[in-house]
CSV table of C-alpha atoms in Angstrom, one decimal:
chain,number,residue,atom,x,y,z
Y,217,MET,CA,-10.3,19.8,2.7
Y,218,LEU,CA,-12.0,21.4,-0.3
Y,219,SER,CA,-9.0,23.7,-1.0
Y,220,PHE,CA,-6.6,20.7,-1.4
Y,221,LEU,CA,-9.3,19.1,-3.7
Y,222,PHE,CA,-9.4,22.1,-5.9
Y,223,TYR,CA,-5.8,22.2,-6.0
Y,224,LEU,CA,-5.5,18.7,-7.4
Y,225,ILE,CA,-8.3,19.3,-9.7
Y,226,PHE,CA,-6.4,22.3,-11.3
Y,227,LEU,CA,-3.2,20.2,-11.8
Y,228,ILE,CA,-5.1,18.3,-14.4
Y,229,PRO,CA,-4.8,20.9,-17.4
Y,230,LEU,CA,-1.1,21.6,-16.3
Y,231,CYS,CA,-0.4,17.8,-17.1
Y,232,PHE,CA,-0.4,18.6,-20.9
Y,233,LEU,CA,2.0,21.6,-21.0
Y,234,SER,CA,5.3,21.1,-22.8
Y,235,GLY,CA,7.3,21.3,-19.3
Y,236,GLY,CA,4.5,20.0,-17.4
Y,237,TRP,CA,6.3,16.7,-16.1
Y,238,TRP,CA,8.6,18.5,-13.5
Y,239,LEU,CA,6.0,21.3,-12.8
Y,240,ILE,CA,3.6,18.6,-11.7
Y,241,HIS,CA,6.2,17.1,-9.6
Y,242,SER,CA,7.3,20.2,-7.8
Y,243,LEU,CA,3.6,21.0,-7.3
Y,244,PHE,CA,3.0,17.6,-5.7
Y,245,PHE,CA,5.9,18.4,-3.3
Y,246,ILE,CA,4.4,21.8,-2.3
Y,247,ILE,CA,1.1,20.3,-1.6
Y,248,THR,CA,2.5,17.4,0.5
Y,249,PHE,CA,4.3,20.0,2.6
Y,250,PHE,CA,1.3,22.2,3.0
Y,251,PHE,CA,-0.7,19.1,4.1
Y,252,PHE,CA,2.0,17.9,6.6
Y,253,PHE,CA,1.7,21.2,8.2
Y,254,ILE,CA,-2.0,21.3,8.8
Y,255,PHE,CA,-1.5,18.3,11.2
Y,256,PRO,CA,-1.7,20.2,14.6
Y,257,TYR,CA,-5.0,22.0,13.9
Y,258,PHE,CA,-7.1,19.0,14.8
Y,259,MET,CA,-7.2,16.2,17.2
Y,260,VAL,CA,-10.5,14.1,16.6
Y,261,TRP,CA,-12.1,15.3,13.3
Y,262,GLY,CA,-10.9,18.4,11.4
Y,263,ASN,CA,-12.2,20.3,8.5
Y,264,LEU,CA,-15.6,18.6,9.0
Y,265,GLY,CA,-18.4,19.0,6.5
Y,266,TYR,CA,-21.2,16.9,5.2
Y,267,ILE,CA,-18.9,14.9,2.9
Y,268,PHE,CA,-15.4,15.2,3.9
Y,269,GLY,CA,-13.6,15.3,7.3
Y,270,CYS,CA,-10.2,14.2,8.4
Y,271,ASP,CA,-8.9,12.4,11.4
Y,272,TYR,CA,-5.8,10.8,12.4
Y,273,ILE,CA,-6.1,7.6,10.3
Y,274,SER,CA,-7.3,9.6,7.1
Y,275,TYR,CA,-4.6,12.2,7.5
Y,276,GLY,CA,-1.6,9.7,7.8
Y,277,LEU,CA,-3.0,7.8,4.7
Y,278,ILE,CA,-3.4,10.9,2.6
Y,279,LEU,CA,-0.1,12.2,3.5
Y,280,LEU,CA,1.3,8.8,2.4
Y,281,SER,CA,-0.7,9.0,-0.8
Y,282,PHE,CA,0.8,12.5,-1.6
Y,283,TRP,CA,4.3,11.2,-0.9
Y,284,VAL,CA,4.0,8.0,-3.0
Y,285,CYS,CA,2.6,9.9,-5.9
Y,286,VAL,CA,5.4,12.4,-5.9
Y,287,LEU,CA,8.0,9.4,-5.9
Y,288,MET,CA,5.9,7.7,-8.6
Y,289,ILE,CA,6.5,10.6,-11.0
Y,290,MET,CA,10.2,10.7,-10.1
Y,291,ALA,CA,10.5,7.0,-10.5
Y,292,SER,CA,8.8,7.0,-14.0
Y,293,GLU,CA,11.3,9.4,-15.7
Y,294,SER,CA,11.7,6.9,-18.5
Y,295,ILE,CA,8.2,7.7,-19.7
Y,296,PHE,CA,9.2,11.4,-19.9
Y,297,ARG,CA,12.4,10.7,-21.5
Y,298,SER,CA,11.0,8.3,-24.3
Y,299,SER,CA,7.8,10.6,-24.7
Y,300,TYR,CA,5.5,7.6,-24.2
Y,301,TYR,CA,2.2,10.0,-23.8
Y,302,PRO,CA,3.7,11.7,-20.4
Y,303,GLY,CA,1.0,14.2,-20.4
Y,304,LEU,CA,-1.7,11.4,-20.4
Y,305,PHE,CA,0.4,9.5,-17.6
Y,306,LEU,CA,0.3,12.6,-15.2
Y,307,CYS,CA,-3.2,13.0,-15.8
Y,308,PHE,CA,-4.1,9.3,-14.6
Y,309,VAL,CA,-1.8,9.9,-11.6
Y,310,VAL,CA,-3.4,13.2,-10.6
Y,311,LEU,CA,-6.9,11.5,-11.3
Y,312,LEU,CA,-5.8,8.6,-9.0
Y,313,MET,CA,-4.7,11.0,-6.3
Y,314,ILE,CA,-8.0,12.7,-6.3
Y,315,MET,CA,-9.8,9.5,-5.9
Y,316,LEU,CA,-7.7,8.2,-3.0
Y,317,PHE,CA,-8.1,12.0,-1.2
Y,318,CYS,CA,-11.7,11.5,-1.4
Y,319,THR,CA,-11.7,8.0,-0.4
Y,320,PHE,CA,-9.6,8.8,2.8
Y,321,SER,CA,-11.6,12.0,3.7
Y,322,SER,CA,-15.2,10.8,3.1
Y,323,ILE,CA,-17.5,10.7,6.0
Y,324,ASN,CA,-20.2,9.1,4.1
Y,325,LEU,CA,-20.4,5.2,3.5
Y,326,PHE,CA,-22.0,5.6,0.0
Y,327,SER,CA,-19.4,8.4,-1.2
Y,328,PHE,CA,-16.6,6.2,0.4
Y,329,TYR,CA,-17.7,3.2,-1.6
Y,330,LEU,CA,-18.0,5.4,-4.9
Y,331,PHE,CA,-14.5,6.6,-4.5
Y,332,PHE,CA,-13.1,3.3,-3.3
Y,333,GLU,CA,-14.2,1.7,-6.5
Y,334,SER,CA,-13.3,4.7,-8.8
Y,335,SER,CA,-9.6,4.4,-7.7
Y,336,LEU,CA,-9.5,1.2,-9.7
Y,337,ILE,CA,-10.1,3.0,-12.9
Y,338,PRO,CA,-6.8,5.0,-13.2
Y,339,THR,CA,-5.0,2.2,-11.7
Y,340,VAL,CA,-6.2,-0.2,-14.4
Y,341,PHE,CA,-5.3,2.4,-17.0
Y,342,LEU,CA,-1.8,2.6,-15.8
Y,343,ILE,CA,-1.4,-1.2,-15.8
Y,344,LEU,CA,-3.0,-1.4,-19.3
Y,345,GLY,CA,-1.3,1.7,-20.9
Y,346,TRP,CA,2.2,1.6,-19.6
Y,347,GLY,CA,2.6,-2.1,-18.6
Y,348,TYR,CA,5.4,-4.3,-20.1
Y,349,GLN,CA,3.9,-7.4,-21.5
Y,350,PRO,CA,0.8,-8.4,-23.3
Y,351,GLU,CA,-0.3,-10.6,-20.1
Y,352,ARG,CA,-1.2,-7.0,-18.6
Y,353,LEU,CA,-4.7,-7.5,-20.0
Y,354,GLN,CA,-5.3,-10.5,-18.0
Y,355,ALA,CA,-3.7,-8.9,-14.8
Y,356,GLY,CA,-6.3,-5.9,-15.3
Y,357,ILE,CA,-9.2,-8.2,-15.6
Y,358,TYR,CA,-8.0,-10.0,-12.6
Y,359,LEU,CA,-7.9,-6.8,-10.5
Y,360,LEU,CA,-11.3,-5.8,-11.9
Y,361,PHE,CA,-12.9,-9.1,-11.4
Y,362,TYR,CA,-11.7,-9.7,-7.8
Y,363,THR,CA,-12.3,-6.2,-6.4
Y,364,LEU,CA,-15.8,-5.4,-8.2
Y,365,LEU,CA,-17.3,-8.8,-7.4
Y,366,ALA,CA,-16.2,-8.6,-3.7
Y,367,SER,CA,-17.4,-5.2,-3.1
Y,368,LEU,CA,-21.0,-5.5,-4.6
Y,369,PRO,CA,-22.4,-7.1,-1.3
Y,370,MET,CA,-20.8,-4.0,0.4
Y,371,LEU,CA,-23.1,-1.8,-1.7
Y,372,VAL,CA,-26.1,-3.9,-0.4
Y,373,GLY,CA,-24.9,-3.5,3.2
Y,374,ILE,CA,-24.8,0.3,2.8
Y,375,PHE,CA,-28.3,0.2,1.4
Y,376,TYR,CA,-29.3,-1.7,4.7
Y,377,VAL,CA,-27.7,0.8,6.8
Y,378,TYR,CA,-29.8,3.7,5.1
Y,379,SER,CA,-32.9,1.7,5.3
Y,380,VAL,CA,-32.4,1.6,9.2
Y,381,LEU,CA,-30.7,4.8,10.0
Y,382,ASN,CA,-32.0,7.1,7.0
Y,383,SER,CA,-28.3,8.1,6.8
Y,384,THR,CA,-25.1,6.6,5.5
Y,385,CYS,CA,-22.7,8.6,7.9
Y,386,LEU,CA,-19.9,6.7,9.2
Y,387,TYR,CA,-20.0,7.7,12.7
Y,388,LEU,CA,-23.6,6.7,13.1
Y,389,LEU,CA,-22.7,3.2,12.7
Y,390,LEU,CA,-22.6,3.0,16.4
Y,391,LYS,CA,-26.3,3.5,16.5
Y,392,LEU,CA,-26.9,0.4,14.6
Y,393,ASP,CA,-28.2,-2.4,17.0
Y,394,SER,CA,-29.7,-4.8,14.7
Y,395,PHE,CA,-26.9,-6.9,13.1
Y,396,SER,CA,-27.0,-10.0,11.1
Y,397,ILE,CA,-24.2,-12.5,10.0
Y,398,LEU,CA,-24.9,-11.7,6.4
Y,399,PHE,CA,-24.6,-7.9,7.0
Y,400,TYR,CA,-21.2,-8.4,8.6
Y,401,PHE,CA,-19.8,-10.6,5.9
Y,402,CYS,CA,-21.2,-8.1,3.3
Y,403,MET,CA,-19.3,-5.2,5.0
Y,404,VAL,CA,-16.1,-6.9,5.6
Y,405,PHE,CA,-15.3,-9.2,2.6
Y,406,ALA,CA,-14.7,-6.1,0.2
Y,407,PHE,CA,-11.8,-5.0,2.6
Y,408,LEU,CA,-10.4,-8.3,3.1
Y,409,VAL,CA,-10.0,-8.8,-0.7
Y,410,SER,CA,-8.5,-5.5,-1.4
Y,411,MET,CA,-5.9,-5.9,1.4
Y,412,PRO,CA,-5.6,-8.7,0.2
Y,413,MET,CA,-6.3,-11.8,2.6
Y,414,PHE,CA,-4.7,-15.1,1.7
Y,415,LEU,CA,-7.1,-17.2,-0.5
Y,416,VAL,CA,-8.3,-14.1,-2.3
Y,417,HIS,CA,-4.9,-12.7,-3.0
Y,418,LEU,CA,-4.2,-14.1,-6.6
Y,419,TRP,CA,-5.1,-10.7,-8.2
Y,420,LEU,CA,-2.0,-9.1,-6.5
Y,421,PRO,CA,1.0,-10.8,-7.8
Y,422,SER,CA,-0.2,-10.7,-11.4
Y,423,ALA,CA,-1.0,-7.0,-11.1
Y,424,HIS,CA,2.3,-6.1,-9.6
Y,425,VAL,CA,4.3,-8.3,-12.2
Y,426,GLU,CA,2.5,-6.7,-15.1
Y,427,ALA,CA,2.3,-3.1,-13.8
Y,428,PRO,CA,4.8,-0.5,-14.6
Y,429,VAL,CA,7.0,0.8,-11.6
Y,430,SER,CA,4.4,3.6,-11.0
Y,431,GLY,CA,1.5,1.2,-10.9
Y,432,SER,CA,3.3,-1.2,-8.5
Y,433,MET,CA,4.3,1.8,-6.2
Y,434,ILE,CA,0.7,3.1,-5.8
Y,435,LEU,CA,-0.6,-0.6,-5.5
Y,436,ALA,CA,1.7,-1.7,-2.8
Y,437,GLY,CA,1.9,1.8,-1.2
Y,438,VAL,CA,-1.5,3.0,-1.0
Y,439,LEU,CA,-4.1,0.8,-2.5
Y,440,LEU,CA,-3.7,-2.1,-0.3
Y,441,LYS,CA,-4.2,0.2,2.5
Y,442,LEU,CA,-7.7,1.1,1.5
Y,443,GLY,CA,-8.9,-2.5,2.8
Y,444,GLY,CA,-7.2,-1.8,6.3
Y,445,TYR,CA,-8.6,1.7,6.3
Y,446,GLY,CA,-12.2,0.4,5.5
Y,447,LEU,CA,-11.9,-2.2,8.3
Y,448,LEU,CA,-10.9,0.6,10.8
Y,449,ARG,CA,-13.8,2.6,9.6
Y,450,VAL,CA,-16.5,-0.1,10.1
Y,451,PHE,CA,-14.9,-0.9,13.7
Y,452,PRO,CA,-18.4,-0.7,15.3
Y,453,ILE,CA,-19.8,-3.7,13.1
Y,454,LEU,CA,-16.6,-5.7,13.8
Y,455,ILE,CA,-17.1,-5.3,17.7
Y,456,ASN,CA,-20.7,-6.9,17.4
Y,457,PHE,CA,-19.3,-9.9,15.7
Y,458,TYR,CA,-15.9,-10.4,17.8
Y,459,LYS,CA,-16.3,-13.8,18.0
Y,460,PHE,CA,-15.8,-14.3,14.2
Y,461,GLY,CA,-12.5,-12.7,14.6
Y,462,PHE,CA,-10.7,-15.8,15.1
Y,463,ILE,CA,-11.8,-17.1,11.4
Y,464,TRP,CA,-9.8,-14.3,9.7
Y,465,ILE,CA,-6.9,-14.2,12.2
Y,466,SER,CA,-6.5,-18.0,11.5
Y,467,ILE,CA,-6.6,-17.7,7.8
Y,468,SER,CA,-4.2,-14.8,7.8
Y,469,LEU,CA,-1.5,-16.2,10.1
Y,470,VAL,CA,-1.6,-19.7,8.4
Y,471,GLY,CA,-1.7,-17.7,4.9
Y,472,GLY,CA,1.1,-15.7,5.9
Y,473,VAL,CA,3.4,-18.6,6.7
Y,474,LEU,CA,2.5,-20.4,3.3
Y,475,VAL,CA,2.9,-17.2,1.4
Y,476,SER,CA,6.3,-16.8,3.2
Y,477,LEU,CA,7.2,-20.1,1.9
Y,478,ILE,CA,6.0,-19.3,-1.6
Y,479,CYS,CA,8.4,-16.2,-1.5
Y,480,MET,CA,11.3,-18.5,-0.9
Y,481,ARG,CA,10.7,-20.4,-4.2
Y,482,GLN,CA,10.3,-17.1,-6.6
Y,483,THR,CA,12.7,-16.1,-9.2
Y,484,ASP,CA,10.9,-12.9,-10.2
Y,485,LEU,CA,12.0,-9.9,-8.3
Y,486,LYS,CA,8.7,-8.2,-8.5
Y,487,SER,CA,6.7,-11.4,-7.7
Y,488,LEU,CA,8.8,-12.0,-4.5
Y,489,ILE,CA,8.3,-8.4,-3.3
Y,490,ALA,CA,4.3,-8.9,-4.2
Y,491,TYR,CA,4.0,-12.1,-2.2
Y,492,SER,CA,5.8,-10.5,0.8
Y,493,SER,CA,3.1,-7.9,0.7
Y,494,VAL,CA,0.5,-10.6,1.2
Y,495,ALA,CA,2.4,-11.9,4.2
Y,496,HIS,CA,2.7,-8.4,6.0
Y,497,MET,CA,-0.9,-7.7,5.2
Y,498,GLY,CA,-2.0,-10.9,7.0
Y,499,LEU,CA,-0.3,-9.5,10.2
Y,500,VAL,CA,-2.3,-6.3,9.8
Y,501,ILE,CA,-5.7,-8.1,9.3
Y,502,GLY,CA,-4.8,-10.3,12.3
Y,503,GLY,CA,-4.0,-7.1,14.4
Y,504,ILE,CA,-7.4,-5.4,13.4
Y,505,MET,CA,-9.4,-8.5,14.1
Y,506,THR,CA,-8.0,-8.7,17.8
Y,507,MET,CA,-10.0,-5.5,18.5
Y,508,SER,CA,-7.3,-4.5,21.0
Y,509,TYR,CA,-5.6,-1.1,21.3
Y,510,TRP,CA,-2.1,-2.4,20.5
Y,511,GLY,CA,-3.6,-4.4,17.5
Y,512,LEU,CA,-5.2,-1.2,16.0
Y,513,CYS,CA,-2.3,1.1,16.4
Y,514,GLY,CA,0.1,-1.5,15.3
Y,515,SER,CA,-1.9,-2.2,12.1
Y,516,PHE,CA,-2.1,1.3,11.2
Y,517,THR,CA,1.7,1.7,11.9
Y,518,LEU,CA,2.6,-1.3,9.8
Y,519,MET,CA,0.4,0.0,7.0
Y,520,VAL,CA,2.3,3.3,6.7
Y,521,ALA,CA,5.7,1.5,7.1
Y,522,HIS,CA,5.0,-1.1,4.6
Y,523,GLY,CA,3.6,1.4,2.0
Y,524,LEU,CA,6.9,3.2,2.2
Y,525,CYS,CA,9.1,0.1,2.4
Y,526,SER,CA,7.4,-2.0,-0.5
Y,527,SER,CA,7.4,1.0,-2.9
Y,528,GLY,CA,11.1,1.5,-2.3
Y,529,LEU,CA,11.7,-2.2,-3.1
Y,530,PHE,CA,9.7,-2.0,-6.3
Y,531,CYS,CA,11.8,1.0,-7.2
Y,532,LEU,CA,15.0,-1.0,-6.9
Y,533,ALA,CA,13.5,-3.9,-8.8
Y,534,ASN,CA,12.7,-1.4,-11.5
Y,535,ILE,CA,16.3,0.3,-11.5
Y,536,SER,CA,17.8,-3.2,-12.1
Y,537,TYR,CA,15.2,-4.1,-14.6
Y,538,GLU,CA,16.1,-0.9,-16.7
Y,539,ARG,CA,19.8,-1.9,-16.7
Y,540,LEU,CA,19.6,-5.5,-17.3
Y,541,GLY,CA,16.2,-5.9,-19.2
Y,542,SER,CA,15.1,-8.8,-16.9
Y,543,ARG,CA,13.4,-9.2,-13.6
Y,544,SER,CA,14.7,-12.7,-13.1
Y,545,LEU,CA,17.1,-13.5,-10.1
Y,546,LEU,CA,18.9,-15.7,-12.3
Y,547,ILE,CA,19.8,-12.7,-14.7
Y,548,SER,CA,19.9,-9.9,-12.2
Y,549,ARG,CA,22.6,-11.4,-9.9
Y,550,GLY,CA,25.9,-10.2,-8.6
Y,551,LEU,CA,24.7,-6.5,-8.7
Y,552,LEU,CA,27.4,-5.8,-6.1
Y,553,ASN,CA,29.9,-5.8,-8.9
Y,554,LEU,CA,28.0,-3.7,-11.1
Y,555,MET,CA,26.3,-1.2,-9.1
Y,556,PRO,CA,28.1,-1.0,-5.7
Y,557,SER,CA,26.4,2.2,-4.4
Y,558,MET,CA,23.0,1.0,-5.2
Y,559,SER,CA,23.7,-2.3,-3.1
Y,560,PHE,CA,23.8,0.1,0.1
Y,561,TRP,CA,20.1,0.8,-0.6
Y,562,TRP,CA,19.2,-2.6,-1.3
Y,563,PHE,CA,20.6,-3.5,2.1
Y,564,MET,CA,19.0,-0.5,3.8
Y,565,LEU,CA,15.5,-1.2,2.4
Y,566,SER,CA,15.9,-5.1,2.7
Y,567,ALA,CA,16.6,-4.2,6.6
Y,568,CYS,CA,13.5,-2.2,6.8
Y,569,ASN,CA,11.5,-5.2,5.0
Y,570,MET,CA,12.6,-7.6,7.8
Y,571,ALA,CA,11.6,-5.1,10.6
Y,572,ALA,CA,15.2,-4.2,11.8
Y,573,PRO,CA,15.7,-1.2,14.0
Y,574,PRO,CA,15.0,1.7,13.8
Y,575,SER,CA,12.5,1.3,11.1
Y,576,LEU,CA,8.7,2.0,11.5
Y,577,ASN,CA,8.2,-1.6,10.5
Y,578,LEU,CA,9.6,-2.8,13.9
Y,579,LEU,CA,7.3,-0.6,15.9
Y,580,GLY,CA,4.4,-2.0,14.0
Y,581,GLU,CA,5.4,-5.7,14.3
Y,582,ILE,CA,6.1,-5.5,18.1
Y,583,SER,CA,2.5,-4.0,18.8
Y,584,LEU,CA,1.0,-6.6,16.5
Y,585,LEU,CA,2.9,-9.4,18.0
Y,586,ASN,CA,1.9,-8.2,21.5
Y,587,SER,CA,-1.8,-8.0,20.6
Y,588,LEU,CA,-1.9,-11.3,18.8
Y,589,ILE,CA,-0.2,-13.1,21.6
Y,590,SER,CA,-2.5,-11.5,24.2
Y,591,TRP,CA,-5.5,-12.6,22.0
Y,592,SER,CA,-4.1,-16.3,22.2
Y,593,TRP,CA,-1.0,-17.7,23.1
Y,594,PHE,CA,-1.3,-20.4,20.4
Y,595,SER,CA,-0.8,-17.8,17.8
Y,596,MET,CA,2.8,-17.6,18.9
Y,597,PHE,CA,3.4,-20.7,17.1
Y,598,PHE,CA,2.6,-19.2,13.7
Y,599,LEU,CA,4.2,-15.7,14.7
Y,600,VAL,CA,7.5,-17.4,15.0
Y,601,PHE,CA,7.4,-19.1,11.7
Y,602,LEU,CA,6.2,-15.8,10.2
Y,603,SER,CA,9.0,-13.7,11.5
Y,604,PHE,CA,11.5,-16.2,10.7
Y,605,PHE,CA,10.6,-16.7,7.2
Y,606,SER,CA,10.1,-13.1,6.8
Y,607,ALA,CA,13.7,-12.5,7.5
Y,608,ALA,CA,14.6,-15.6,5.4
Y,609,TYR,CA,12.8,-14.5,2.1
Y,610,THR,CA,14.2,-10.9,2.4
Y,611,LEU,CA,17.9,-12.0,2.9
Y,612,TYR,CA,17.4,-14.5,0.0
Y,613,LEU,CA,16.3,-11.5,-2.1
Y,614,PHE,CA,19.3,-9.4,-0.9
Y,615,SER,CA,22.0,-12.0,-1.2
Y,616,TYR,CA,20.9,-13.6,-4.4
Y,617,SER,CA,20.5,-10.2,-6.2
Y,618,GLN,CA,23.8,-8.8,-5.0
Y,619,HIS,CA,26.1,-11.6,-4.5
Y,620,GLY,CA,27.8,-14.1,-6.8
Y,621,LEU,CA,28.8,-13.9,-10.5
Y,622,TYR,CA,27.1,-11.3,-12.6
Y,623,PHE,CA,25.3,-12.3,-15.7
Y,624,SER,CA,27.7,-12.6,-18.6
Y,625,GLY,CA,25.3,-11.1,-21.2
Y,626,VAL,CA,25.5,-7.5,-19.5
Y,627,TYR,CA,27.5,-5.4,-21.6
Y,628,CYS,CA,27.0,-1.9,-20.1
Y,629,CYS,CA,25.8,-0.7,-16.7
Y,630,SER,CA,25.6,2.6,-15.1
Y,631,LEU,CA,26.2,2.9,-11.2
Y,632,GLY,CA,23.0,4.9,-10.7
Y,633,TYR,CA,21.9,8.5,-11.2
Y,634,SER,CA,21.4,11.1,-8.5
Y,635,ARG,CA,17.7,11.0,-9.2
Y,636,GLU,CA,17.4,7.4,-8.3
Y,637,PHE,CA,19.7,7.9,-5.1
Y,638,LEU,CA,17.2,10.8,-4.0
Y,639,LEU,CA,14.2,8.6,-5.0
Y,640,LEU,CA,15.5,5.7,-2.7
Y,641,PHE,CA,16.6,8.3,0.1
Y,642,LEU,CA,13.0,9.7,0.2
Y,643,HIS,CA,11.7,6.3,0.7
Y,644,TRP,CA,14.2,5.3,3.6
Y,645,PHE,CA,14.2,8.7,5.5
Y,646,PRO,CA,10.6,9.0,6.5
Y,647,LEU,CA,10.5,5.2,7.1
Y,648,ASN,CA,13.3,5.6,9.9
Y,649,MET,CA,12.6,9.2,11.2
Y,650,PHE,CA,8.9,8.6,12.1
Y,651,ILE,CA,10.1,6.2,14.9
Y,652,MET,CA,11.4,9.6,16.5
Y,653,SER,CA,7.8,10.7,16.6
Y,654,SER,CA,5.9,7.3,17.1
Y,655,ASP,CA,2.9,9.1,18.8
Y,656,PHE,CA,1.8,10.2,15.3
Y,657,VAL,CA,1.1,6.4,14.2
Y,658,MET,CA,0.7,4.9,17.8
Y,659,PHE,CA,-1.3,7.0,20.0
Y,660,TRP,CA,-4.3,8.3,17.8
Y,661,LEU,CA,-7.0,6.3,19.5
């Protein structure tokens, strides 16, 4: 693991070279493929040390992080073209990748907490430095306030683990036999806020709306998955308080339906995609809290699938924003007349968002529906509405943006560059090809 970490650290000086943009992009591609090929060499824990280790879950999410970072650089070419501090931008992307790599490969609770919080710093700088509007300051404060305030109790919980076990190793949590309800809430609440769960989700739409395309991609693609990853890691604590699972499942399912209704009323492209993330993450929380095999495997599958799908949708929203100068659905409509080739990608990624076959989303949602209905047949009532409205707001997004008369104020528009088509293909291809190798995401337990 250290070899990959040092590779990333030595990318930082290269960010400031004159031709550093495409060099960093190419080197990120290389490390992604290198990391992909180490997969067969371990089954339970691989490359294990005192601080870092890698298993199925962390391997999948690190690979997703590498992939999304490659696509972030490709999507942000306007920063390079306008020479708006491209070196500094690349430096923050590499720093963020280092933090995410360390977070997902930590086997120590304290180092996990440290890197979990540190990943916020480059994200906030991306929002504040390359965001579009003055409101980005408020969005950055929202993000910091919610996440830091919720994760402070987790630090107290980690100190409690150390006082009992004289160690903060993740796999020693199984040895804990004295739990309190307060300790359970301390350890779980930080992850529920960062996913985010309904009622503590208000930071997410504002952060997405104000963030540049790269910030939105990494937020939706990877940072929301930190919460789900944390819940999977503190699983021994969740099992001891299994009876409290119904609270989180109820909030997530009811919240998912309400957020889906909010999506139907959105006129901002990015805001609609951001709220849809809250609805999808509600399903993931529900699946994890059922404590079943199907639930855990389905939640991991949906996390990977949502990371690719929502990142692609944010790219599409940015492509239309660069042409039209607005994210409003009232202005960016009738795009089928202006960019017919791009409409194909709008359809393909919208289909994945509503879990149409053969996407990975379908596999994840079937597993989660199975686990939630097995947990309680009453949850079927909410799942029907959640599935219906999920398809409804995705069709609303596609039909409203692609059909109808285009805005009369549009005076010029390019059909799309090869870079943009490649970017969207690299989102869609793994999302639909991983279904061929579903054991990678489904049978890791």
